[in-house]
Steps between C-alpha positions, in 0.01 A plus 500: 500500500146657474314639799170468612408874465615514139287201389208628720533869344513349126175303569337808700556663157270273332234513763538128604246377256283217548646147424322168465441291792729226332788759518409594838493125617844452307642812661444350828596142436813524278628865552566539129569865417387440114156563651573875564773518242244474199328821662807695469665476155835640494516444886613155651458425841706230645270424809148584614541696819229448775389860461421461096345139554246662750395751253420222250347221706124509538413131464285345797671227708249228369565593139868507568468150648341347176782631310773381739369154508553454108825714494748191550667718788459183741616252254804718403584512879484136547728444181766759608535316856543195336791626269637712798396320832740675710402854414242711682174446365157385561302225337172290546497125590240241507418414864338154532195408261338846479680760702792740394776705670668799410893471611719812499874460539765726594874458544441134422253436758138487518348812678118463436276233409133591445240221423209501286181264445512545115737663240268773425542631848 
């Protein structure tokens, strides 16, 4: 298996070029190594090491939040939980008329519940 250092050195060779805000957001949300692999033809990373991601990420929290809201990530978590309800996971549920709650499940039991007034929160 590849080592983080090998991947870092490959990207250091190309100077960690700037990538689009969309690619930065997708890197943070989906952890898809194809985002960095398209920068290094002939070298294929199997994952994105944290040290490499830090060199590419410059997106502001506010801008990231906007990308995150439309990414479909929360919906995918909910769908995954419906299919595999006993797996470790997190998902969002409607709480009453206007509230929502984020639930985190580990080892088959709820370990954390956080309440929000709106879905955007």
